[in-house]
N, CA, C and O atoms as a Tinker XYZ file with bonds, in Angstrom:
   352  protein
     1  N    119.167000   85.199000   91.335000    73     2
     2  CA   120.062000   86.331000   91.207000    64     1     3
     3  C    121.471000   85.915000   91.628000    63     2     4     5
     4  O    122.016000   86.382000   92.628000    81     3
     5  N    122.022000   85.037000   90.839000    73     3     6
     6  CA   123.312000   84.449000   91.188000    64     5     7
     7  C    124.489000   85.047000   90.433000    63     6     8     9
     8  O    125.621000   84.592000   90.598000    81     7
     9  N    124.242000   86.062000   89.605000    73     7    10
    10  CA   125.337000   86.734000   88.903000    64     9    11
    11  C    125.196000   88.243000   89.101000    63    10    12    13
    12  O    124.105000   88.726000   89.404000    81    11
    13  N    126.286000   88.991000   88.934000    73    11    14
    14  CA   126.179000   90.450000   89.061000    64    13    15
    15  C    125.171000   91.059000   88.082000    63    14    16    17
    16  O    124.465000   92.005000   88.433000    81    15
    17  N    125.099000   90.528000   86.864000    73    15    18
    18  CA   124.151000   91.060000   85.885000    64    17    19
    19  C    122.713000   90.832000   86.329000    63    18    20    21
    20  O    121.882000   91.733000   86.219000    81    19
    21  N    122.417000   89.658000   86.821000    73    19    22
    22  CA   121.057000   89.371000   87.293000    64    21    23
    23  C    120.690000   90.252000   88.479000    63    22    24    25
    24  O    119.546000   90.691000   88.594000    81    23
    25  N    121.639000   90.511000   89.351000    73    23    26
    26  CA   121.390000   91.408000   90.488000    64    25    27
    27  C    121.128000   92.825000   90.002000    63    26    28    29
    28  O    120.234000   93.508000   90.504000    81    27
    29  N    121.920000   93.268000   89.014000    73    27    30
    30  CA   121.766000   94.627000   88.489000    64    29    31
    31  C    120.405000   94.816000   87.822000    63    30    32    33
    32  O    119.757000   95.847000   88.002000    81    31
    33  N    119.982000   93.832000   87.063000    73    31    34
    34  CA   118.678000   93.917000   86.410000    64    33    35
    35  C    117.570000   93.944000   87.454000    63    34    36    37
    36  O    116.645000   94.751000   87.364000    81    35
    37  N    117.663000   93.072000   88.431000    73    35    38
    38  CA   116.683000   93.045000   89.522000    64    37    39
    39  C    116.641000   94.391000   90.244000    63    38    40    41
    40  O    115.570000   94.890000   90.588000    81    39
    41  N    117.807000   94.963000   90.463000    73    39    42
    42  CA   117.908000   96.206000   91.232000    64    41    43
    43  C    117.394000   97.419000   90.468000    63    42    44    45
    44  O    117.026000   98.419000   91.085000    81    43
    45  N    117.359000   97.354000   89.152000    73    43    46
    46  CA   117.009000   98.544000   88.390000    64    45    47
    47  C    115.701000   98.456000   87.612000    63    46    48    49
    48  O    115.111000   99.492000   87.306000    81    47
    49  N    115.244000   97.293000   87.292000    73    47    50
    50  CA   114.084000   97.142000   86.407000    64    49    51
    51  C    112.866000   97.921000   86.900000    63    50    52    53
    52  O    112.396000   98.821000   86.204000    81    51
    53  N    112.363000   97.607000   88.045000    73    51    54
    54  CA   111.174000   98.292000   88.575000    64    53    55
    55  C    111.471000   99.752000   88.892000    63    54    56    57
    56  O    110.620000  100.620000   88.699000    81    55
    57  N    112.672000  100.017000   89.374000    73    55    58
    58  CA   113.023000  101.390000   89.762000    64    57    59
    59  C    113.059000  102.327000   88.559000    63    58    60    61
    60  O    112.627000  103.475000   88.665000    81    59
    61  N    113.561000  101.868000   87.431000    73    59    62
    62  CA   113.603000  102.719000   86.235000    64    61    63
    63  C    112.188000  103.130000   85.832000    63    62    64    65
    64  O    111.946000  104.294000   85.516000    81    63
    65  N    111.268000  102.193000   85.843000    73    63    66
    66  CA   109.884000  102.526000   85.535000    64    65    67
    67  C    109.286000  103.497000   86.528000    63    66    68    69
    68  O    108.547000  104.408000   86.156000    81    67
    69  N    109.611000  103.296000   87.797000    73    67    70
    70  CA   109.091000  104.184000   88.838000    64    69    71
    71  C    109.660000  105.592000   88.686000    63    70    72    73
    72  O    108.934000  106.577000   88.822000    81    71
    73  N    110.946000  105.685000   88.409000    73    71    74
    74  CA   111.572000  106.998000   88.189000    64    73    75
    75  C    110.893000  107.691000   87.009000    63    74    76    77
    76  O    110.624000  108.891000   87.067000    81    75
    77  N    110.618000  106.947000   85.948000    73    75    78
    78  CA   109.919000  107.522000   84.799000    64    77    79
    79  C    108.562000  108.077000   85.179000    63    78    80    81
    80  O    108.179000  109.153000   84.717000    81    79
    81  N    107.829000  107.356000   86.014000    73    79    82
    82  CA   106.526000  107.843000   86.477000    64    81    83
    83  C    106.677000  109.112000   87.303000    63    82    84    85
    84  O    105.870000  110.035000   87.193000    81    83
    85  N    107.716000  109.150000   88.130000    73    83    86
    86  CA   107.963000  110.350000   88.943000    64    85    87
    87  C    108.279000  111.558000   88.069000    63    86    88    89
    88  O    107.850000  112.673000   88.364000    81    87
    89  N    109.022000  111.335000   87.004000    73    87    90
    90  CA   109.362000  112.428000   86.084000    64    89    91
    91  C    108.096000  112.969000   85.428000    63    90    92    93
    92  O    107.937000  114.181000   85.284000    81    91
    93  N    107.207000  112.082000   85.035000    73    91    94
    94  CA   106.012000  112.500000   84.301000    64    93    95
    95  C    105.076000  113.386000   85.109000    63    94    96    97
    96  O    104.277000  114.118000   84.525000    81    95
    97  N    105.151000  113.341000   86.437000    73    95    98
    98  CA   104.275000  114.195000   87.254000    64    97    99
    99  C    104.976000  115.468000   87.726000    63    98   100   101
   100  O    104.368000  116.292000   88.410000    81    99
   101  N    106.247000  115.633000   87.367000    73    99   102
   102  CA   106.964000  116.866000   87.707000    64   101   103
   103  C    106.470000  118.002000   86.817000    63   102   104   105
   104  O    106.069000  117.755000   85.679000    81   103
   105  N    106.488000  119.236000   87.307000    73   103   106
   106  CA   106.045000  120.358000   86.469000    64   105   107
   107  C    106.825000  120.470000   85.158000    63   106   108   109
   108  O    106.242000  120.780000   84.119000    81   107
   109  N    108.137000  120.222000   85.196000    73   107   110
   110  CA   108.957000  120.358000   83.988000    64   109   111
   111  C    108.979000  119.086000   83.151000    63   110   112   113
   112  O    109.360000  119.116000   81.981000    81   111
   113  N    108.572000  117.969000   83.748000    73   111   114
   114  CA   108.616000  116.662000   83.093000    64   113   115
   115  C    110.023000  116.323000   82.593000    63   114   116   117
   116  O    110.192000  115.722000   81.532000    81   115
   117  N    111.029000  116.722000   83.382000    73   115   118
   118  CA   112.436000  116.476000   83.036000    64   117   119
   119  C    113.130000  115.767000   84.186000    63   118   120   121
   120  O    112.962000  116.138000   85.348000    81   119
   121  N    113.903000  114.755000   83.860000    73   119   122
   122  CA   114.648000  114.023000   84.886000    64   121   123
   123  C    115.759000  114.894000   85.474000    63   122   124   125
   124  O    116.224000  114.642000   86.585000    81   123
   125  N    116.177000  115.905000   84.739000    73   123   126
   126  CA   117.270000  116.762000   85.190000    64   125   127
   127  C    116.977000  117.429000   86.528000    63   126   128   129
   128  O    117.899000  117.718000   87.290000    81   127
   129  N    115.706000  117.676000   86.822000    73   127   130
   130  CA   115.374000  118.344000   88.089000    64   129   131
   131  C    114.628000  117.433000   89.063000    63   130   132   133
   132  O    113.924000  117.910000   89.952000    81   131
   133  N    114.786000  116.126000   88.890000    73   131   134
   134  CA   114.128000  115.176000   89.783000    64   133   135
   135  C    115.009000  114.890000   90.995000    63   134   136   137
   136  O    116.062000  114.269000   90.851000    81   135
   137  N    114.604000  115.330000   92.180000    73   135   138
   138  CA   115.400000  115.047000   93.368000    64   137   139
   139  C    115.172000  113.625000   93.880000    63   138   140   141
   140  O    114.073000  113.081000   93.773000    81   139
   141  N    116.201000  113.051000   94.423000    73   139   142
   142  CA   116.127000  111.702000   94.998000    64   141   143
   143  C    115.031000  111.642000   96.046000    63   142   144   145
   144  O    114.280000  110.669000   96.110000    81   143
   145  N    114.939000  112.667000   96.857000    73   143   146
   146  CA   113.964000  112.696000   97.939000    64   145   147
   147  C    112.535000  112.551000   97.425000    63   146   148   149
   148  O    111.692000  111.935000   98.077000    81   147
   149  N    112.267000  113.125000   96.248000    73   147   150
   150  CA   110.936000  113.039000   95.663000    64   149   151
   151  C    110.588000  111.595000   95.305000    63   150   152   153
   152  O    109.459000  111.153000   95.519000    81   151
   153  N    111.552000  110.869000   94.765000    73   151   154
   154  CA   111.318000  109.473000   94.397000    64   153   155
   155  C    111.104000  108.631000   95.652000    63   154   156   157
   156  O    110.186000  107.812000   95.705000    81   155
   157  N    111.941000  108.831000   96.651000    73   155   158
   158  CA   111.819000  108.065000   97.902000    64   157   159
   159  C    110.474000  108.354000   98.567000    63   158   160   161
   160  O    109.833000  107.446000   99.097000    81   159
   161  N    110.051000  109.606000   98.537000    73   159   162
   162  CA   108.760000  109.980000   99.121000    64   161   163
   163  C    107.608000  109.323000   98.362000    63   162   164   165
   164  O    106.662000  108.829000   98.974000    81   163
   165  N    107.685000  109.318000   97.048000    73   163   166
   166  CA   106.643000  108.710000   96.224000    64   165   167
   167  C    106.559000  107.197000   96.425000    63   166   168   169
   168  O    105.483000  106.610000   96.305000    81   167
   169  N    107.688000  106.574000   96.729000    73   167   170
   170  CA   107.685000  105.134000   96.992000    64   169   171
   171  C    106.773000  104.784000   98.161000    63   170   172   173
   172  O    106.204000  103.693000   98.204000    81   171
   173  N    106.634000  105.695000   99.095000    73   171   174
   174  CA   105.813000  105.459000  100.274000    64   173   175
   175  C    104.322000  105.675000   99.999000    63   174   176   177
   176  O    103.474000  105.263000  100.791000    81   175
   177  N    104.009000  106.323000   98.875000    73   175   178
   178  CA   102.614000  106.582000   98.502000    64   177   179
   179  C    102.063000  105.367000   97.765000    63   178   180   181
   180  O    102.406000  105.136000   96.606000    81   179
   181  N    101.232000  104.607000   98.416000    73   179   182
   182  CA   100.708000  103.374000   97.813000    64   181   183
   183  C     99.817000  103.652000   96.602000    63   182   184   185
   184  O     99.669000  102.794000   95.732000    81   183
   185  N     99.228000  104.838000   96.542000    73   183   186
   186  CA    98.337000  105.145000   95.431000    64   185   187
   187  C     99.077000  105.614000   94.176000    63   186   188   189
   188  O     98.475000  105.727000   93.109000    81   187
   189  N    100.372000  105.885000   94.298000    73   187   190
   190  CA   101.152000  106.360000   93.152000    64   189   191
   191  C    101.822000  105.177000   92.449000    63   190   192   193
   192  O    102.473000  104.356000   93.095000    81   191
   193  N    101.664000  105.096000   91.146000    73   191   194
   194  CA   102.279000  104.030000   90.333000    64   193   195
   195  C    102.052000  102.665000   90.983000    63   194   196   197
   196  O    102.993000  101.943000   91.314000    81   195
   197  N    100.792000  102.345000   91.149000    73   195   198
   198  CA   100.414000  101.119000   91.862000    64   197   199
   199  C    100.927000   99.837000   91.216000    63   198   200   201
   200  O    101.031000   98.812000   91.890000    81   199
   201  N    101.245000   99.872000   89.938000    73   199   202
   202  CA   101.710000   98.655000   89.270000    64   201   203
   203  C    103.161000   98.319000   89.590000    63   202   204   205
   204  O    103.624000   97.220000   89.284000    81   203
   205  N    103.882000   99.253000   90.202000    73   203   206
   206  CA   105.277000   99.011000   90.555000    64   205   207
   207  C    105.334000   98.266000   91.886000    63   206   208   209
   208  O    104.788000   98.715000   92.894000    81   207
   209  N    105.999000   97.132000   91.864000    73   207   210
   210  CA   106.146000   96.312000   93.073000    64   209   211
   211  C    107.270000   96.903000   93.932000    63   210   212   213
   212  O    108.450000   96.774000   93.608000    81   211
   213  N    106.885000   97.542000   95.012000    73   211   214
   214  CA   107.856000   98.201000   95.889000    64   213   215
   215  C    108.871000   97.221000   96.479000    63   214   216   217
   216  O    110.013000   97.600000   96.742000    81   215
   217  N    108.474000   95.985000   96.684000    73   215   218
   218  CA   109.417000   95.015000   97.262000    64   217   219
   219  C    110.607000   94.802000   96.343000    63   218   220   221
   220  O    111.711000   94.537000   96.818000    81   219
   221  N    110.401000   94.913000   95.026000    73   219   222
   222  CA   111.525000   94.800000   94.093000    64   221   223
   223  C    112.454000   96.007000   94.188000    63   222   224   225
   224  O    113.673000   95.873000   94.080000    81   223
   225  N    111.871000   97.176000   94.388000    73   223   226
   226  CA   112.684000   98.388000   94.498000    64   225   227
   227  C    113.551000   98.330000   95.757000    63   226   228   229
   228  O    114.762000   98.549000   95.703000    81   227
   229  N    112.917000   98.034000   96.879000    73   227   230
   230  CA   113.665000   97.955000   98.135000    64   229   231
   231  C    114.638000   96.777000   98.123000    63   230   232   233
   232  O    115.782000   96.916000   98.556000    81   231
   233  N    114.199000   95.637000   97.637000    73   231   234
   234  CA   115.046000   94.456000   97.570000    64   233   235
   235  C    116.194000   94.626000   96.604000    63   234   236   237
   236  O    117.278000   94.085000   96.824000    81   235
   237  N    115.970000   95.375000   95.530000    73   235   238
   238  CA   117.032000   95.632000   94.560000    64   237   239
   239  C    118.166000   96.439000   95.152000    63   238   240   241
   240  O    119.337000   96.133000   94.930000    81   239
   241  N    117.819000   97.472000   95.910000    73   239   242
   242  CA   118.858000   98.275000   96.566000    64   241   243
   243  C    119.654000   97.405000   97.531000    63   242   244   245
   244  O    120.878000   97.504000   97.614000    81   243
   245  N    118.949000   96.566000   98.247000    73   243   246
   246  CA   119.613000   95.660000   99.183000    64   245   247
   247  C    120.505000   94.656000   98.448000    63   246   248   249
   248  O    121.599000   94.336000   98.912000    81   247
   249  N    120.033000   94.162000   97.305000    73   247   250
   250  CA   120.784000   93.160000   96.546000    64   249   251
   251  C    122.127000   93.687000   96.050000    63   250   252   253
   252  O    123.100000   92.938000   95.957000    81   251
   253  N    122.174000   94.974000   95.735000    73   251   254
   254  CA   123.442000   95.557000   95.273000    64   253   255
   255  C    124.214000   96.222000   96.410000    63   254   256   257
   256  O    125.269000   96.817000   96.191000    81   255
   257  N    123.680000   96.116000   97.623000    73   255   258
   258  CA   124.402000   96.612000   98.792000    64   257   259
   259  C    124.474000   98.114000   98.917000    63   258   260   261
   260  O    125.481000   98.654000   99.375000    81   259
   261  N    123.402000   98.805000   98.511000    73   259   262
   262  CA   123.372000  100.265000   98.596000    64   261   263
   263  C    122.171000  100.714000   99.416000    63   262   264   265
   264  O    121.121000  100.071000   99.387000    81   263
   265  N    122.319000  101.809000  100.145000    73   263   266
   266  CA   121.135000  102.404000  100.776000    64   265   267
   267  C    120.169000  102.853000   99.680000    63   266   268   269
   268  O    120.593000  103.210000   98.581000    81   267
   269  N    118.890000  102.833000   99.977000    73   267   270
   270  CA   117.872000  103.148000   98.977000    64   269   271
   271  C    118.113000  104.493000   98.300000    63   270   272   273
   272  O    118.107000  104.567000   97.071000    81   271
   273  N    118.322000  105.543000   99.065000    73   271   274
   274  CA   118.497000  106.879000   98.482000    64   273   275
   275  C    119.710000  106.922000   97.553000    63   274   276   277
   276  O    119.659000  107.542000   96.490000    81   275
   277  N    120.772000  106.280000   97.943000    73   275   278
   278  CA   121.982000  106.244000   97.100000    64   277   279
   279  C    121.688000  105.497000   95.792000    63   278   280   281
   280  O    122.115000  105.920000   94.718000    81   279
   281  N    120.966000  104.400000   95.893000    73   279   282
   282  CA   120.633000  103.609000   94.710000    64   281   283
   283  C    119.725000  104.398000   93.766000    63   282   284   285
   284  O    119.928000  104.388000   92.552000    81   283
   285  N    118.737000  105.070000   94.318000    73   283   286
   286  CA   117.837000  105.895000   93.509000    64   285   287
   287  C    118.645000  106.984000   92.797000    63   286   288   289
   288  O    118.449000  107.224000   91.606000    81   287
   289  N    119.538000  107.631000   93.516000    73   287   290
   290  CA   120.383000  108.671000   92.916000    64   289   291
   291  C    121.245000  108.123000   91.793000    63   290   292   293
   292  O    121.416000  108.777000   90.764000    81   291
   293  N    121.785000  106.936000   91.980000    73   291   294
   294  CA   122.603000  106.294000   90.956000    64   293   295
   295  C    121.782000  106.047000   89.692000    63   294   296   297
   296  O    122.251000  106.312000   88.585000    81   295
   297  N    120.566000  105.545000   89.851000    73   295   298
   298  CA   119.705000  105.265000   88.699000    64   297   299
   299  C    119.315000  106.558000   87.989000    63   298   300   301
   300  O    119.324000  106.611000   86.759000    81   299
   301  N    118.976000  107.588000   88.738000    73   299   302
   302  CA   118.631000  108.876000   88.126000    64   301   303
   303  C    119.811000  109.391000   87.300000    63   302   304   305
   304  O    119.635000  109.806000   86.154000    81   303
   305  N    120.997000  109.365000   87.876000    73   303   306
   306  CA   122.185000  109.853000   87.157000    64   305   307
   307  C    122.483000  109.009000   85.924000    63   306   308   309
   308  O    122.931000  109.537000   84.906000    81   307
   309  N    122.240000  107.710000   86.003000    73   307   310
   310  CA   122.480000  106.829000   84.863000    64   309   311
   311  C    121.500000  107.108000   83.719000    63   310   312   313
   312  O    121.839000  106.919000   82.551000    81   311
   313  N    120.305000  107.551000   84.048000    73   311   314
   314  CA   119.295000  107.821000   83.027000    64   313   315
   315  C    119.450000  109.198000   82.367000    63   314   316   317
   316  O    118.976000  109.396000   81.248000    81   315
   317  N    120.088000  110.123000   83.022000    73   315   318
   318  CA   120.201000  111.485000   82.492000    64   317   319
   319  C    120.832000  111.562000   81.101000    63   318   320   321
   320  O    120.313000  112.288000   80.253000    81   319
   321  N    121.927000  110.846000   80.828000    73   319   322
   322  CA   122.530000  110.958000   79.488000    64   321   323
   323  C    121.637000  110.449000   78.351000    63   322   324   325
   324  O    121.824000  110.842000   77.200000    81   323
   325  N    120.685000  109.594000   78.657000    73   323   326
   326  CA   119.801000  109.056000   77.613000    64   325   327
   327  C    118.357000  109.526000   77.796000    63   326   328   329
   328  O    117.424000  108.928000   77.259000    81   327
   329  N    118.191000  110.590000   78.550000    73   327   330
   330  CA   116.843000  111.096000   78.875000    64   329   331
   331  C    116.040000  111.437000   77.628000    63   330   332   333
   332  O    114.849000  111.131000   77.566000    81   331
   333  N    116.654000  112.055000   76.644000    73   331   334
   334  CA   115.924000  112.411000   75.430000    64   333   335
   335  C    115.400000  111.175000   74.708000    63   334   336   337
   336  O    114.269000  111.165000   74.221000    81   335
   337  N    116.219000  110.143000   74.641000    73   335   338
   338  CA   115.797000  108.901000   73.981000    64   337   339
   339  C    114.629000  108.245000   74.712000    63   338   340   341
   340  O    113.777000  107.604000   74.098000    81   339
   341  N    114.605000  108.415000   76.026000    73   339   342
   342  CA   113.565000  107.804000   76.847000    64   341   343
   343  C    112.342000  108.693000   77.020000    63   342   344   345
   344  O    111.329000  108.259000   77.569000    81   343
   345  N    112.430000  109.917000   76.562000    73   343   346
   346  CA   111.329000  110.856000   76.740000    64   345   347
   347  C    111.243000  111.403000   78.148000    63   346   348   349
   348  O    110.166000  111.766000   78.622000    81   347
   349  N    112.394000  111.460000   78.818000    73   347   350
   350  CA   112.437000  111.944000   80.192000    64   349   351
   351  C    113.168000  113.272000   80.251000    63   350   352
   352  O    113.312000  113.849000   81.329000    81   351
């Protein structure tokens, strides 16, 4: 991860998938009403989205120099404009 692009991909790849999983279990199934706190709470649940490597999520936030909650919020906001294309 020696370039800004490589850091950005590392920081978002696993998290985007995890956010998508969090959206799918919401009653509305819409990213528009997904709170950051819900994603952070789900990260602590080992039985939820077991295929997501949590070390990448936590390490990604660290790699871009952001607190986890701030990073999660940034990713959620970045996905909102393309939510329909992603089925979120």
